[in-house]
Short mmCIF file of N, CA and C in Angstrom, two decimals:
data_model
loop_
_atom_site.label_atom_id
_atom_site.label_comp_id
_atom_site.label_asym_id
_atom_site.label_seq_id
_atom_site.Cartn_x
_atom_site.Cartn_y
_atom_site.Cartn_z
N UNK A 1 -10.89 -17.80 -9.57
CA UNK A 1 -11.89 -17.11 -10.38
C UNK A 1 -13.02 -16.64 -9.48
N UNK A 2 -13.51 -15.45 -9.73
CA UNK A 2 -14.63 -14.93 -8.94
C UNK A 2 -15.91 -15.11 -9.74
N UNK A 3 -16.21 -16.36 -10.05
CA UNK A 3 -17.34 -16.64 -10.93
C UNK A 3 -18.65 -16.23 -10.28
N UNK A 4 -19.53 -15.67 -11.07
CA UNK A 4 -20.87 -15.36 -10.58
C UNK A 4 -20.96 -14.18 -9.64
N UNK A 5 -19.86 -13.45 -9.42
CA UNK A 5 -19.94 -12.35 -8.47
C UNK A 5 -20.23 -11.02 -9.17
N UNK A 6 -20.41 -11.05 -10.47
CA UNK A 6 -20.67 -9.81 -11.18
C UNK A 6 -19.39 -9.00 -11.29
N UNK A 7 -19.50 -7.75 -11.74
CA UNK A 7 -18.29 -6.94 -11.89
C UNK A 7 -17.68 -6.61 -10.53
N UNK A 8 -16.39 -6.63 -10.47
CA UNK A 8 -15.70 -6.33 -9.21
C UNK A 8 -15.11 -4.94 -9.30
N UNK A 9 -15.55 -4.04 -8.44
CA UNK A 9 -15.06 -2.66 -8.45
C UNK A 9 -14.18 -2.42 -7.24
N UNK A 10 -13.43 -3.41 -6.85
CA UNK A 10 -12.55 -3.27 -5.70
C UNK A 10 -11.12 -3.45 -6.16
N UNK A 11 -10.21 -2.78 -5.49
CA UNK A 11 -8.80 -2.88 -5.81
C UNK A 11 -8.14 -3.88 -4.87
N UNK A 12 -7.05 -4.46 -5.31
CA UNK A 12 -6.22 -5.28 -4.43
C UNK A 12 -4.95 -4.49 -4.11
N UNK A 13 -4.20 -4.96 -3.13
CA UNK A 13 -2.90 -4.34 -2.87
C UNK A 13 -2.02 -4.43 -4.11
N UNK A 14 -2.19 -5.51 -4.88
CA UNK A 14 -1.44 -5.66 -6.12
C UNK A 14 -1.76 -4.55 -7.11
N UNK A 15 -3.06 -4.19 -7.21
CA UNK A 15 -3.46 -3.09 -8.12
C UNK A 15 -2.83 -1.78 -7.67
N UNK A 16 -2.85 -1.55 -6.36
CA UNK A 16 -2.28 -0.31 -5.80
C UNK A 16 -0.77 -0.28 -6.04
N UNK A 17 -0.12 -1.41 -5.79
CA UNK A 17 1.33 -1.49 -6.01
C UNK A 17 1.67 -1.29 -7.48
N UNK A 18 0.85 -1.84 -8.38
CA UNK A 18 1.10 -1.70 -9.81
C UNK A 18 0.95 -0.24 -10.25
N UNK A 19 0.04 0.49 -9.59
CA UNK A 19 -0.11 1.92 -9.92
C UNK A 19 1.09 2.72 -9.42
N UNK A 20 1.71 2.26 -8.34
CA UNK A 20 2.85 2.99 -7.76
C UNK A 20 4.18 2.62 -8.41
N UNK A 21 4.45 1.35 -8.56
CA UNK A 21 5.77 0.89 -9.02
C UNK A 21 5.94 1.16 -10.52
N UNK A 22 7.04 1.80 -10.86
CA UNK A 22 7.33 2.07 -12.26
C UNK A 22 7.75 0.78 -12.95
N UNK A 23 7.58 0.71 -14.28
CA UNK A 23 8.09 -0.44 -15.02
C UNK A 23 9.59 -0.61 -14.77
N UNK A 24 10.07 -1.86 -14.81
CA UNK A 24 11.46 -2.13 -14.43
C UNK A 24 12.46 -1.36 -15.29
N UNK A 25 12.12 -1.01 -16.52
CA UNK A 25 13.07 -0.28 -17.37
C UNK A 25 13.02 1.24 -17.21
N UNK A 26 12.14 1.72 -16.33
CA UNK A 26 11.94 3.17 -16.19
C UNK A 26 13.09 3.82 -15.42
N UNK A 27 13.43 5.09 -15.76
CA UNK A 27 14.50 5.76 -15.03
C UNK A 27 14.11 6.11 -13.59
N UNK A 28 12.82 6.30 -13.32
CA UNK A 28 12.45 6.61 -11.94
C UNK A 28 11.78 5.40 -11.29
N UNK A 29 11.69 5.44 -9.96
CA UNK A 29 11.21 4.28 -9.19
C UNK A 29 9.69 4.17 -9.18
N UNK A 30 9.00 5.31 -9.33
CA UNK A 30 7.55 5.28 -9.23
C UNK A 30 6.91 5.93 -10.45
N UNK A 31 5.64 5.62 -10.61
CA UNK A 31 4.85 6.23 -11.67
C UNK A 31 4.43 7.64 -11.29
N UNK A 32 3.82 8.32 -12.24
CA UNK A 32 3.24 9.62 -11.94
C UNK A 32 1.82 9.42 -11.39
N UNK A 33 1.19 10.50 -11.07
CA UNK A 33 -0.11 10.48 -10.40
C UNK A 33 -1.22 9.85 -11.24
N UNK A 34 -1.10 9.92 -12.57
CA UNK A 34 -2.19 9.49 -13.43
C UNK A 34 -2.52 8.01 -13.26
N UNK A 35 -1.54 7.20 -12.85
CA UNK A 35 -1.79 5.77 -12.66
C UNK A 35 -2.88 5.56 -11.61
N UNK A 36 -2.98 6.47 -10.65
CA UNK A 36 -3.96 6.30 -9.57
C UNK A 36 -5.35 6.80 -9.94
N UNK A 37 -5.44 7.66 -10.96
CA UNK A 37 -6.77 8.14 -11.34
C UNK A 37 -7.60 7.01 -11.93
N UNK A 38 -6.94 5.92 -12.34
CA UNK A 38 -7.64 4.78 -12.92
C UNK A 38 -7.84 3.63 -11.92
N UNK A 39 -7.47 3.83 -10.67
CA UNK A 39 -7.55 2.75 -9.69
C UNK A 39 -9.00 2.31 -9.47
N UNK A 40 -9.22 1.00 -9.58
CA UNK A 40 -10.58 0.45 -9.49
C UNK A 40 -11.32 0.86 -8.22
N UNK A 41 -12.47 1.50 -8.40
CA UNK A 41 -13.35 1.80 -7.28
C UNK A 41 -12.94 2.99 -6.42
N UNK A 42 -11.76 3.56 -6.67
CA UNK A 42 -11.28 4.64 -5.79
C UNK A 42 -12.10 5.92 -6.00
N UNK A 43 -12.41 6.58 -4.90
CA UNK A 43 -13.03 7.91 -4.97
C UNK A 43 -12.07 8.88 -4.30
N UNK A 44 -11.66 9.90 -5.04
CA UNK A 44 -10.64 10.83 -4.60
C UNK A 44 -11.25 12.12 -4.11
N UNK A 45 -10.60 12.73 -3.13
CA UNK A 45 -10.97 14.07 -2.68
C UNK A 45 -10.29 15.04 -3.62
N UNK A 46 -11.07 15.71 -4.44
CA UNK A 46 -10.49 16.62 -5.42
C UNK A 46 -10.14 15.89 -6.71
N UNK A 47 -10.07 16.61 -7.79
CA UNK A 47 -9.82 16.01 -9.10
C UNK A 47 -8.35 15.69 -9.33
N UNK A 48 -7.48 16.30 -8.53
CA UNK A 48 -6.04 16.12 -8.72
C UNK A 48 -5.35 16.30 -7.37
N UNK A 49 -4.07 15.88 -7.29
CA UNK A 49 -3.32 16.07 -6.05
C UNK A 49 -3.26 17.54 -5.65
N UNK A 50 -3.28 17.81 -4.35
CA UNK A 50 -3.19 19.17 -3.84
C UNK A 50 -1.80 19.40 -3.26
N UNK A 51 -1.28 20.62 -3.46
CA UNK A 51 0.04 20.94 -2.93
C UNK A 51 -0.08 21.37 -1.48
N UNK A 52 0.79 20.82 -0.65
CA UNK A 52 0.86 21.22 0.75
C UNK A 52 2.32 21.29 1.13
N UNK A 53 2.83 22.47 1.43
CA UNK A 53 4.26 22.61 1.68
C UNK A 53 5.02 22.33 0.39
N UNK A 54 6.05 21.48 0.46
CA UNK A 54 6.81 21.18 -0.75
C UNK A 54 6.44 19.83 -1.34
N UNK A 55 5.32 19.26 -0.90
CA UNK A 55 4.86 17.96 -1.41
C UNK A 55 3.46 18.10 -1.98
N UNK A 56 3.05 17.07 -2.69
CA UNK A 56 1.68 16.97 -3.18
C UNK A 56 1.01 15.80 -2.47
N UNK A 57 -0.27 15.96 -2.21
CA UNK A 57 -1.04 14.94 -1.49
C UNK A 57 -2.34 14.67 -2.24
N UNK A 58 -2.79 13.42 -2.18
CA UNK A 58 -4.08 13.08 -2.77
C UNK A 58 -4.65 11.96 -1.92
N UNK A 59 -5.80 12.20 -1.33
CA UNK A 59 -6.41 11.21 -0.44
C UNK A 59 -7.73 10.75 -1.01
N UNK A 60 -8.10 9.55 -0.62
CA UNK A 60 -9.37 9.03 -1.08
C UNK A 60 -9.78 7.80 -0.32
N UNK A 61 -10.85 7.20 -0.81
CA UNK A 61 -11.33 5.94 -0.26
C UNK A 61 -11.23 4.92 -1.37
N UNK A 62 -10.92 3.70 -1.00
CA UNK A 62 -10.82 2.64 -2.00
C UNK A 62 -11.38 1.35 -1.41
N UNK A 63 -12.29 0.69 -2.14
CA UNK A 63 -12.77 -0.61 -1.67
C UNK A 63 -11.66 -1.64 -1.91
N UNK A 64 -11.33 -2.39 -0.87
CA UNK A 64 -10.26 -3.38 -0.99
C UNK A 64 -10.88 -4.76 -1.12
N UNK A 65 -10.50 -5.44 -2.17
CA UNK A 65 -11.09 -6.71 -2.54
C UNK A 65 -11.08 -7.70 -1.38
N UNK A 66 -12.26 -8.15 -1.00
CA UNK A 66 -12.39 -9.16 0.04
C UNK A 66 -12.21 -8.63 1.45
N UNK A 67 -12.01 -7.33 1.62
CA UNK A 67 -11.72 -6.80 2.96
C UNK A 67 -12.71 -5.73 3.38
N UNK A 68 -13.00 -4.77 2.49
CA UNK A 68 -13.91 -3.69 2.85
C UNK A 68 -13.38 -2.36 2.35
N UNK A 69 -14.00 -1.29 2.82
CA UNK A 69 -13.63 0.04 2.35
C UNK A 69 -12.46 0.59 3.14
N UNK A 70 -11.38 0.91 2.43
CA UNK A 70 -10.19 1.44 3.08
C UNK A 70 -9.91 2.87 2.65
N UNK A 71 -8.95 3.47 3.31
CA UNK A 71 -8.50 4.83 2.97
C UNK A 71 -7.21 4.68 2.17
N UNK A 72 -6.96 5.66 1.32
CA UNK A 72 -5.70 5.65 0.58
C UNK A 72 -5.16 7.07 0.57
N UNK A 73 -3.87 7.22 0.85
CA UNK A 73 -3.27 8.55 0.76
C UNK A 73 -1.95 8.45 0.01
N UNK A 74 -1.82 9.36 -0.95
CA UNK A 74 -0.64 9.41 -1.80
C UNK A 74 0.16 10.65 -1.45
N UNK A 75 1.48 10.53 -1.49
CA UNK A 75 2.36 11.66 -1.24
C UNK A 75 3.44 11.62 -2.30
N UNK A 76 3.80 12.79 -2.83
CA UNK A 76 4.87 12.80 -3.80
C UNK A 76 5.24 14.18 -4.26
N UNK A 77 6.07 14.19 -5.27
CA UNK A 77 6.46 15.44 -5.90
C UNK A 77 5.51 15.73 -7.06
N UNK A 78 5.83 16.74 -7.82
CA UNK A 78 4.95 17.12 -8.92
C UNK A 78 4.86 16.02 -9.98
N UNK A 79 5.97 15.33 -10.23
CA UNK A 79 6.04 14.36 -11.32
C UNK A 79 5.81 12.91 -10.88
N UNK A 80 6.34 12.52 -9.74
CA UNK A 80 6.28 11.12 -9.34
C UNK A 80 5.89 11.00 -7.88
N UNK A 81 5.40 9.83 -7.52
CA UNK A 81 4.96 9.58 -6.16
C UNK A 81 6.12 9.13 -5.27
N UNK A 82 6.03 9.48 -3.98
CA UNK A 82 7.01 9.01 -3.00
C UNK A 82 6.48 7.77 -2.30
N UNK A 83 5.21 7.83 -1.89
CA UNK A 83 4.67 6.70 -1.14
C UNK A 83 3.15 6.69 -1.21
N UNK A 84 2.62 5.53 -0.91
CA UNK A 84 1.17 5.32 -0.82
C UNK A 84 0.92 4.66 0.52
N UNK A 85 -0.05 5.18 1.26
CA UNK A 85 -0.44 4.52 2.51
C UNK A 85 -1.88 4.08 2.38
N UNK A 86 -2.10 2.80 2.66
CA UNK A 86 -3.44 2.24 2.63
C UNK A 86 -3.89 2.04 4.07
N UNK A 87 -5.01 2.67 4.43
CA UNK A 87 -5.61 2.44 5.74
C UNK A 87 -6.46 1.19 5.62
N UNK A 88 -5.99 0.10 6.21
CA UNK A 88 -6.63 -1.21 6.07
C UNK A 88 -7.91 -1.23 6.89
N UNK A 89 -9.02 -1.65 6.28
CA UNK A 89 -10.32 -1.56 6.96
C UNK A 89 -10.53 -2.55 8.10
N UNK A 90 -9.66 -3.55 8.23
CA UNK A 90 -9.80 -4.53 9.31
C UNK A 90 -8.49 -4.58 10.09
N UNK A 91 -8.55 -5.16 11.27
CA UNK A 91 -7.31 -5.35 12.02
C UNK A 91 -6.41 -6.32 11.27
N UNK A 92 -5.16 -5.93 11.09
CA UNK A 92 -4.20 -6.82 10.46
C UNK A 92 -3.66 -7.75 11.53
N UNK A 93 -3.79 -9.03 11.29
CA UNK A 93 -3.19 -10.02 12.20
C UNK A 93 -1.80 -10.29 11.66
N UNK A 94 -0.79 -9.83 12.40
CA UNK A 94 0.58 -9.88 11.89
C UNK A 94 1.03 -11.29 11.54
N UNK A 95 0.55 -12.28 12.28
CA UNK A 95 0.93 -13.66 11.99
C UNK A 95 0.38 -14.12 10.64
N UNK A 96 -0.66 -13.44 10.17
CA UNK A 96 -1.31 -13.85 8.91
C UNK A 96 -0.92 -12.99 7.72
N UNK A 97 0.07 -12.11 7.90
CA UNK A 97 0.49 -11.22 6.82
C UNK A 97 0.87 -11.98 5.54
N UNK A 98 1.66 -13.08 5.63
CA UNK A 98 2.02 -13.77 4.38
C UNK A 98 0.78 -14.25 3.60
N UNK A 99 -0.21 -14.76 4.30
CA UNK A 99 -1.43 -15.24 3.66
C UNK A 99 -2.20 -14.07 3.05
N UNK A 100 -2.28 -12.96 3.80
CA UNK A 100 -2.97 -11.77 3.32
C UNK A 100 -2.31 -11.25 2.04
N UNK A 101 -0.97 -11.15 2.05
CA UNK A 101 -0.26 -10.65 0.87
C UNK A 101 -0.45 -11.57 -0.32
N UNK A 102 -0.39 -12.88 -0.07
CA UNK A 102 -0.57 -13.84 -1.16
C UNK A 102 -1.94 -13.68 -1.80
N UNK A 103 -2.95 -13.36 -0.99
CA UNK A 103 -4.31 -13.18 -1.51
C UNK A 103 -4.47 -11.87 -2.27
N UNK A 104 -3.67 -10.87 -1.93
CA UNK A 104 -3.83 -9.52 -2.47
C UNK A 104 -2.93 -9.22 -3.68
N UNK A 105 -1.93 -10.06 -3.92
CA UNK A 105 -1.00 -9.81 -5.02
C UNK A 105 -1.12 -10.91 -6.07
N UNK A 106 -0.81 -10.57 -7.33
CA UNK A 106 -0.81 -11.60 -8.37
C UNK A 106 0.17 -12.72 -8.01
N UNK A 107 -0.11 -13.92 -8.52
CA UNK A 107 0.70 -15.10 -8.18
C UNK A 107 2.17 -14.93 -8.56
N UNK A 108 2.46 -14.16 -9.62
CA UNK A 108 3.85 -14.04 -10.06
C UNK A 108 4.61 -12.91 -9.37
N UNK A 109 4.04 -12.36 -8.30
CA UNK A 109 4.73 -11.33 -7.52
C UNK A 109 5.75 -12.00 -6.61
N UNK A 110 6.95 -11.43 -6.54
CA UNK A 110 7.94 -11.94 -5.59
C UNK A 110 7.78 -11.19 -4.28
N UNK A 111 7.41 -11.90 -3.21
CA UNK A 111 7.21 -11.30 -1.89
C UNK A 111 8.28 -11.84 -0.96
N UNK A 112 9.10 -10.93 -0.43
CA UNK A 112 10.18 -11.35 0.48
C UNK A 112 10.05 -10.58 1.78
N UNK A 113 10.10 -11.30 2.89
CA UNK A 113 10.07 -10.59 4.18
C UNK A 113 11.45 -10.01 4.45
N UNK A 114 11.49 -8.70 4.72
CA UNK A 114 12.75 -8.01 4.99
C UNK A 114 12.97 -7.93 6.49
N UNK A 115 11.88 -7.66 7.22
CA UNK A 115 11.98 -7.60 8.68
C UNK A 115 10.73 -8.22 9.27
N UNK A 116 10.94 -9.10 10.23
CA UNK A 116 9.83 -9.74 10.92
C UNK A 116 9.50 -9.01 12.21
N UNK A 117 9.03 -9.76 13.18
CA UNK A 117 8.61 -9.18 14.46
C UNK A 117 9.79 -8.57 15.19
N UNK A 118 9.53 -7.46 15.88
CA UNK A 118 10.53 -6.88 16.77
C UNK A 118 10.47 -7.62 18.10
N UNK A 119 11.59 -7.71 18.84
CA UNK A 119 11.60 -8.48 20.08
C UNK A 119 10.59 -7.99 21.12
N UNK A 120 10.35 -6.67 21.16
CA UNK A 120 9.47 -6.14 22.21
C UNK A 120 8.00 -6.04 21.76
N UNK A 121 7.68 -6.69 20.66
CA UNK A 121 6.34 -6.58 20.09
C UNK A 121 5.32 -7.27 20.99
N UNK A 122 4.23 -6.56 21.31
CA UNK A 122 3.14 -7.17 22.05
C UNK A 122 1.91 -7.18 21.17
N UNK A 123 0.99 -6.27 21.43
CA UNK A 123 -0.22 -6.17 20.60
C UNK A 123 0.07 -5.52 19.27
N UNK A 124 0.85 -4.46 19.33
CA UNK A 124 1.16 -3.72 18.11
C UNK A 124 2.45 -4.25 17.51
N UNK A 125 2.60 -3.98 16.23
CA UNK A 125 3.85 -4.40 15.61
C UNK A 125 3.82 -4.12 14.13
N UNK A 126 4.91 -4.48 13.47
CA UNK A 126 4.97 -4.24 12.04
C UNK A 126 5.85 -5.29 11.38
N UNK A 127 5.70 -5.38 10.07
CA UNK A 127 6.53 -6.26 9.24
C UNK A 127 6.92 -5.43 8.02
N UNK A 128 8.09 -5.74 7.46
CA UNK A 128 8.48 -5.10 6.22
C UNK A 128 8.70 -6.19 5.17
N UNK A 129 8.07 -6.01 4.04
CA UNK A 129 8.22 -6.93 2.91
C UNK A 129 8.70 -6.16 1.70
N UNK A 130 9.41 -6.86 0.83
CA UNK A 130 9.73 -6.30 -0.48
C UNK A 130 8.85 -7.06 -1.47
N UNK A 131 8.07 -6.29 -2.24
CA UNK A 131 7.18 -6.89 -3.23
C UNK A 131 7.66 -6.46 -4.61
N UNK A 132 7.88 -7.43 -5.48
CA UNK A 132 8.28 -7.12 -6.85
C UNK A 132 7.25 -7.73 -7.79
N UNK A 133 6.43 -6.87 -8.37
CA UNK A 133 5.45 -7.32 -9.37
C UNK A 133 6.19 -7.61 -10.67
N UNK A 134 5.69 -8.55 -11.45
CA UNK A 134 6.31 -8.89 -12.73
C UNK A 134 6.48 -7.63 -13.58
N UNK A 135 7.71 -7.40 -14.05
CA UNK A 135 7.97 -6.27 -14.94
C UNK A 135 7.99 -4.91 -14.26
N UNK A 136 8.02 -4.88 -12.93
CA UNK A 136 7.99 -3.60 -12.19
C UNK A 136 9.19 -3.49 -11.26
N UNK A 137 9.48 -2.27 -10.86
CA UNK A 137 10.51 -2.05 -9.85
C UNK A 137 9.97 -2.50 -8.49
N UNK A 138 10.85 -2.92 -7.59
CA UNK A 138 10.38 -3.40 -6.28
C UNK A 138 9.84 -2.27 -5.40
N UNK A 139 8.94 -2.63 -4.51
CA UNK A 139 8.41 -1.70 -3.51
C UNK A 139 8.62 -2.32 -2.15
N UNK A 140 8.78 -1.46 -1.15
CA UNK A 140 8.82 -1.94 0.23
C UNK A 140 7.46 -1.70 0.84
N UNK A 141 6.95 -2.72 1.52
CA UNK A 141 5.66 -2.62 2.19
C UNK A 141 5.91 -2.61 3.68
N UNK A 142 5.53 -1.52 4.31
CA UNK A 142 5.65 -1.43 5.77
C UNK A 142 4.24 -1.68 6.33
N UNK A 143 4.05 -2.86 6.87
CA UNK A 143 2.73 -3.29 7.32
C UNK A 143 2.68 -3.11 8.84
N UNK A 144 1.74 -2.30 9.30
CA UNK A 144 1.73 -1.93 10.70
C UNK A 144 0.36 -2.15 11.33
N UNK A 145 0.38 -2.69 12.51
CA UNK A 145 -0.84 -2.84 13.30
C UNK A 145 -0.57 -2.15 14.64
N UNK A 146 -1.36 -1.13 14.96
CA UNK A 146 -1.14 -0.38 16.19
C UNK A 146 -2.42 -0.38 17.02
N UNK A 147 -2.37 -1.02 18.15
CA UNK A 147 -3.51 -1.03 19.06
C UNK A 147 -3.32 0.10 20.06
N UNK A 148 -4.42 0.72 20.50
CA UNK A 148 -4.26 1.74 21.55
C UNK A 148 -5.00 1.30 22.81
N UNK A 149 -4.87 2.09 23.87
CA UNK A 149 -5.42 1.73 25.18
C UNK A 149 -6.94 1.56 25.16
N UNK A 150 -7.60 2.27 24.27
CA UNK A 150 -9.06 2.26 24.30
C UNK A 150 -9.66 1.14 23.46
N UNK A 151 -8.84 0.19 23.07
CA UNK A 151 -9.35 -0.95 22.34
C UNK A 151 -9.48 -0.72 20.84
N UNK A 152 -9.20 0.49 20.41
CA UNK A 152 -9.24 0.76 18.97
C UNK A 152 -7.88 0.39 18.39
N UNK A 153 -7.84 0.23 17.10
CA UNK A 153 -6.58 -0.12 16.46
C UNK A 153 -6.53 0.49 15.08
N UNK A 154 -5.33 0.68 14.61
CA UNK A 154 -5.14 1.17 13.25
C UNK A 154 -4.23 0.20 12.52
N UNK A 155 -4.63 -0.15 11.31
CA UNK A 155 -3.81 -1.03 10.48
C UNK A 155 -3.50 -0.27 9.20
N UNK A 156 -2.22 -0.18 8.88
CA UNK A 156 -1.83 0.53 7.67
C UNK A 156 -0.79 -0.27 6.90
N UNK A 157 -0.77 -0.03 5.61
CA UNK A 157 0.25 -0.61 4.75
C UNK A 157 0.82 0.53 3.94
N UNK A 158 2.08 0.84 4.19
CA UNK A 158 2.74 1.91 3.47
C UNK A 158 3.62 1.30 2.39
N UNK A 159 3.53 1.79 1.18
CA UNK A 159 4.34 1.29 0.06
C UNK A 159 5.28 2.40 -0.39
N UNK A 160 6.57 2.03 -0.52
CA UNK A 160 7.56 3.01 -0.95
C UNK A 160 8.57 2.33 -1.87
N UNK A 161 9.20 3.10 -2.75
CA UNK A 161 10.19 2.49 -3.64
C UNK A 161 11.50 2.15 -2.95
N UNK A 162 11.81 2.81 -1.84
CA UNK A 162 13.01 2.42 -1.12
C UNK A 162 12.67 2.35 0.35
N UNK A 163 13.46 1.57 1.05
CA UNK A 163 13.16 1.38 2.45
C UNK A 163 13.54 2.62 3.24
N UNK A 164 12.61 3.11 4.02
CA UNK A 164 12.89 4.33 4.78
C UNK A 164 13.57 3.98 6.09
N UNK A 165 13.94 5.01 6.80
CA UNK A 165 14.57 4.83 8.12
C UNK A 165 13.60 4.10 9.05
N UNK A 166 14.12 3.37 10.01
CA UNK A 166 13.22 2.68 10.92
C UNK A 166 12.97 1.34 10.34
#
């Protein structure tokens, strides 16, 4: 319980996943764009997704509960989303991913690691998890931490309804 903290206008990864993953009985794997217009605390660039090439894109900022202000980018077709990428505001410590996911998803979410560390992993690396929220279709989470030579790093979590190549 977040007692005494006042109203919380931050989203969790669970909230983002719930906006993306279609209900388990749905014919398609993902929801339409409207699920994201209600995402807690999100501020979007533009009132609706913009078309670029043969896809639609919608980017914004979202406060992530207990972490800070992150970026969010949605990609999809006219009717349904293909993927959501969350730019994580802090460095993701790959060894702590299970703890991070447990904190960000509802307790009844099934979280399964699909791929762990790669053998050649040094500073940078990634993990793949399958997250199944109660009553929703599963999503694959591609969690990536990429350090560069200049000491900067990028941490992202990409959510998709099916596991992509790589």
